[in-house]
Coordinates of C-alpha atoms in Angstrom, one line a residue:
M1 CA 0.0 0.0 0.0
N2 CA 1.4 3.5 -1.0
R3 CA 2.1 5.7 2.1
F4 CA 2.0 9.5 2.2
Y5 CA 2.8 12.0 4.9
V6 CA 0.1 14.6 5.5
P7 CA 0.3 16.7 8.7
F8 CA -3.4 16.9 9.9
H9 CA -5.4 16.3 13.0
A10 CA -7.2 13.0 13.5
G11 CA -10.9 13.2 13.2
L12 CA -11.2 14.6 9.7
K13 CA -13.4 12.6 7.3
N14 CA -12.1 14.2 4.1
L15 CA -8.8 15.7 3.4
W16 CA -7.2 17.7 0.5
I17 CA -3.6 16.8 -0.2
D18 CA -1.4 19.3 -2.1
S19 CA 2.2 20.2 -2.7
S20 CA 4.9 17.5 -3.1
E21 CA 2.7 14.6 -1.9
S22 CA -0.1 15.3 -4.3
H23 CA 2.5 15.5 -7.1
H24 CA 3.8 12.1 -6.0
I25 CA 0.3 10.6 -6.0
I26 CA -0.6 12.0 -9.4
H27 CA 2.6 12.0 -11.4
V28 CA 4.9 9.5 -9.8
K29 CA 2.6 6.7 -8.6
R30 CA -0.1 7.6 -11.2
L31 CA -2.9 6.7 -8.8
K32 CA -6.5 7.3 -9.8
I33 CA -9.9 8.0 -8.3
G34 CA -11.0 5.0 -6.3
D35 CA -7.4 3.9 -5.4
S36 CA -6.6 3.2 -1.8
I37 CA -3.7 4.7 0.0
I38 CA -2.3 5.1 3.5
V39 CA -1.7 8.5 5.0
F40 CA 0.1 9.2 8.3
N41 CA 0.3 12.5 10.2
G42 CA 3.7 12.1 11.9
T43 CA 2.3 11.8 15.4
G44 CA 1.9 8.0 15.5
D45 CA -1.4 7.6 13.6
E46 CA -2.0 6.2 10.1
F47 CA -5.2 6.1 8.1
E48 CA -6.6 4.0 5.4
A49 CA -8.0 6.4 2.7
E50 CA -9.5 6.3 -0.7
I51 CA -8.9 8.9 -3.5
E52 CA -12.2 10.7 -4.2
D53 CA -11.2 13.5 -6.5
I54 CA -8.2 14.9 -8.3
E55 CA -8.3 18.6 -9.1
D56 CA -5.4 20.3 -10.8
N57 CA -2.5 19.4 -8.5
R58 CA -4.6 18.5 -5.5
V59 CA -6.0 15.2 -4.3
N60 CA -9.1 14.8 -2.1
V61 CA -9.2 11.6 0.0
R62 CA -11.9 10.1 2.2
I63 CA -10.5 8.8 5.5
N64 CA -11.9 5.3 6.1
Q65 CA -10.1 3.9 9.1
Q66 CA -7.7 5.2 11.7
K67 CA -5.0 2.9 13.1
T68 CA -2.6 3.7 16.0
I69 CA 0.4 1.6 15.3
S70 CA 3.6 2.2 17.3
K71 CA 6.8 1.3 15.5
E72 CA 9.0 3.4 17.8
N73 CA 11.9 2.4 20.0
I74 CA 11.1 1.8 23.6
V75 CA 13.8 4.4 24.5
E76 CA 14.0 7.9 22.9
I77 CA 17.3 8.2 21.2
D78 CA 18.8 11.6 20.4
I79 CA 22.0 12.0 18.4
A80 CA 24.1 15.2 18.7
F81 CA 26.3 14.9 15.6
A82 CA 29.1 16.8 13.9
I83 CA 28.0 17.8 10.4
P84 CA 29.8 15.7 7.8
K85 CA 30.8 17.1 4.4
G86 CA 28.5 17.1 1.4
K87 CA 25.7 14.6 1.0
R88 CA 27.1 12.3 3.7
S89 CA 24.7 14.1 6.1
H90 CA 21.8 12.8 3.9
L91 CA 22.9 9.2 4.5
L92 CA 23.2 9.9 8.3
I93 CA 19.7 11.4 8.5
Q94 CA 18.1 8.7 6.3
K95 CA 19.5 5.7 8.1
C96 CA 19.1 7.1 11.6
T97 CA 15.5 7.8 10.8
E98 CA 15.0 4.2 9.6
L99 CA 16.5 3.1 12.9
G100 CA 14.0 5.0 14.9
V101 CA 16.0 7.9 16.2
H102 CA 13.8 10.4 18.0
K103 CA 15.8 13.6 17.2
L104 CA 19.0 14.5 15.3
I105 CA 20.8 17.6 16.5
P106 CA 23.5 19.2 14.3
I107 CA 26.4 20.4 16.4
N108 CA 29.2 22.9 15.8
Y109 CA 32.2 21.3 17.5
A110 CA 35.6 23.0 17.8
R111 CA 37.1 20.8 15.1
S112 CA 34.0 20.4 12.9
V113 CA 35.0 20.6 9.2
V114 CA 31.5 21.9 8.4
K115 CA 30.0 24.6 10.7
L116 CA 26.6 26.0 10.2
K117 CA 25.5 29.5 11.0
D118 CA 22.3 30.4 12.8
D119 CA 20.6 31.2 9.5
C120 CA 20.6 27.7 8.0
S121 CA 16.8 27.1 7.9
V122 CA 16.9 26.0 4.3
K123 CA 19.4 23.2 5.0
I124 CA 17.4 22.1 8.1
E125 CA 14.2 22.1 6.0
K126 CA 16.0 19.9 3.4
W127 CA 17.2 17.5 6.1
Q128 CA 13.6 17.3 7.5
K129 CA 12.3 16.3 4.1
I130 CA 14.9 13.5 4.0
A131 CA 13.6 12.3 7.4
I132 CA 10.0 12.4 6.1
E133 CA 10.9 10.3 3.0
A134 CA 12.8 7.8 5.1
S135 CA 9.8 7.5 7.5
K136 CA 7.5 6.9 4.5
Q137 CA 9.8 4.2 3.2
C138 CA 10.4 2.3 6.5
G139 CA 6.8 2.3 7.7
R140 CA 7.3 4.6 10.7
N141 CA 4.3 6.8 11.7
T142 CA 6.5 9.2 13.6
I143 CA 9.1 11.4 12.0
T144 CA 12.6 12.0 13.3
K145 CA 12.9 15.6 14.3
I146 CA 15.8 17.7 13.0
G147 CA 16.9 20.2 15.6
N148 CA 18.4 23.6 15.0
V149 CA 22.2 23.8 14.8
V150 CA 23.7 24.5 18.3
D151 CA 27.2 24.9 19.7
F152 CA 28.6 22.0 21.8
D153 CA 28.5 23.8 25.2
N154 CA 24.8 24.7 24.7
I155 CA 23.7 21.2 24.0
L156 CA 25.9 19.9 26.8
N157 CA 23.9 22.1 29.3
T158 CA 20.8 19.9 28.5
S159 CA 22.6 16.6 29.1
D160 CA 21.3 16.3 32.6
S161 CA 17.7 16.0 31.3
Y162 CA 18.7 12.6 29.8
D163 CA 18.8 9.4 31.7
L164 CA 21.9 8.3 29.8
P165 CA 24.2 10.9 28.1
L166 CA 26.8 9.0 26.1
F167 CA 30.1 10.4 24.8
A168 CA 31.5 8.3 22.0
C169 CA 35.3 8.9 22.3
S170 CA 38.5 6.9 21.9
Q171 CA 39.8 8.0 25.3
S172 CA 41.8 5.4 27.2
D173 CA 39.3 5.5 30.0
S174 CA 36.3 5.0 27.7
D175 CA 34.2 2.0 28.7
N176 CA 33.0 -0.7 26.3
L177 CA 29.5 0.5 25.0
K178 CA 28.0 -2.9 25.8
N179 CA 29.1 -2.7 29.4
T180 CA 27.7 0.8 29.8
L181 CA 24.3 -0.2 28.4
Q182 CA 24.1 -3.3 30.6
E183 CA 24.6 -1.0 33.6
H184 CA 21.6 1.1 32.5
P185 CA 18.8 -1.4 31.7
K186 CA 15.8 0.9 31.6
P187 CA 16.6 4.5 30.6
N188 CA 13.7 6.6 29.2
N189 CA 15.9 8.7 27.0
I190 CA 19.5 8.7 25.7
L191 CA 21.7 11.5 24.2
S192 CA 24.7 10.4 22.3
F193 CA 27.4 12.8 21.2
I194 CA 29.1 12.0 17.9
G195 CA 32.1 14.2 17.3
P196 CA 34.0 15.3 14.2
E197 CA 36.5 13.1 12.4
G198 CA 39.3 15.3 13.9
G199 CA 38.2 14.2 17.3
F200 CA 37.0 16.1 20.4
T201 CA 39.3 18.8 21.9
T202 CA 40.8 18.4 25.3
N203 CA 38.5 21.2 26.5
E204 CA 35.3 19.4 25.1
I205 CA 36.3 16.2 26.8
E206 CA 36.8 17.9 30.1
M207 CA 33.5 19.7 29.8
A208 CA 31.7 16.4 29.0
K209 CA 33.3 14.7 32.1
R210 CA 32.1 17.6 34.3
A211 CA 28.6 17.2 32.8
G212 CA 28.5 13.6 33.8
C213 CA 28.6 12.0 30.4
K214 CA 29.4 8.3 30.1
F215 CA 32.5 7.9 27.9
V216 CA 32.1 4.9 25.6
S217 CA 34.2 3.3 22.9
L218 CA 32.8 2.1 19.5
G219 CA 35.8 -0.1 18.8
S220 CA 39.4 0.3 17.7
Q221 CA 38.5 1.6 14.2
I222 CA 38.3 5.2 13.4
L223 CA 34.8 5.8 12.1
R224 CA 33.4 8.6 9.9
V225 CA 30.7 10.7 11.5
E226 CA 27.9 9.1 9.6
T227 CA 29.1 5.6 10.3
A228 CA 29.4 6.3 14.0
A229 CA 26.0 7.9 14.2
I230 CA 24.4 5.0 12.3
A231 CA 26.3 2.4 14.4
V232 CA 25.2 4.0 17.7
S233 CA 21.6 4.2 16.6
A234 CA 21.6 0.6 15.5
I235 CA 23.2 -0.7 18.7
L236 CA 20.9 1.3 21.0
S237 CA 17.8 0.4 19.0
Y238 CA 18.7 -3.3 19.1
H239 CA 19.8 -3.4 22.8
Y240 CA 16.7 -1.8 24.1
S241 CA 14.3 -3.6 21.8
T242 CA 13.6 -6.4 24.2

């Protein structure tokens, strides 16, 4: 069944779909009046619907049945990541969304190769669209949120609101990630810091220690930013799935 994202409140019986989703319905999928589709609103609900009318570049559907289907991780996982070069960020967002990450937060670290300015709404909007498409593809009814770009010290100030703040770092005193997770069997939410490929600075490491972050190792290999973010997301999703 074809799935489409439409942000609307549950309770509507008829719905007009426009913009990119209607274009996808009409010109890509070439669906017709009478065809059945699934629409989801990004808040956990999906709806069986039937196309009733196609007018210009708009599609009218009748909502037939609402289903509340949770495909979310038991634990909310947020990833605070250094921004990789070029389209590698697209892969990071796509795969972390597929793995059920709750929120992705782009961070300006001291050694970040790519640093975004405050006025980067166009890029954030593009990343959010990638998350929407990934949610459509993988069957999630909730969409990974893309946070605004922040500096490291600002996001670090929020780490105490998480049950388990992780700091993925190759420090000699970093613990094995598996051991750390076994010591925290039931966290409600997790924040994982993924640094730039140049590594964290000494100052950032000391700040993270003072903030109470748990230093963990992802292995002996040096990973790219997107690889580390995807690996952490997969490990956390799998570990807390049972």
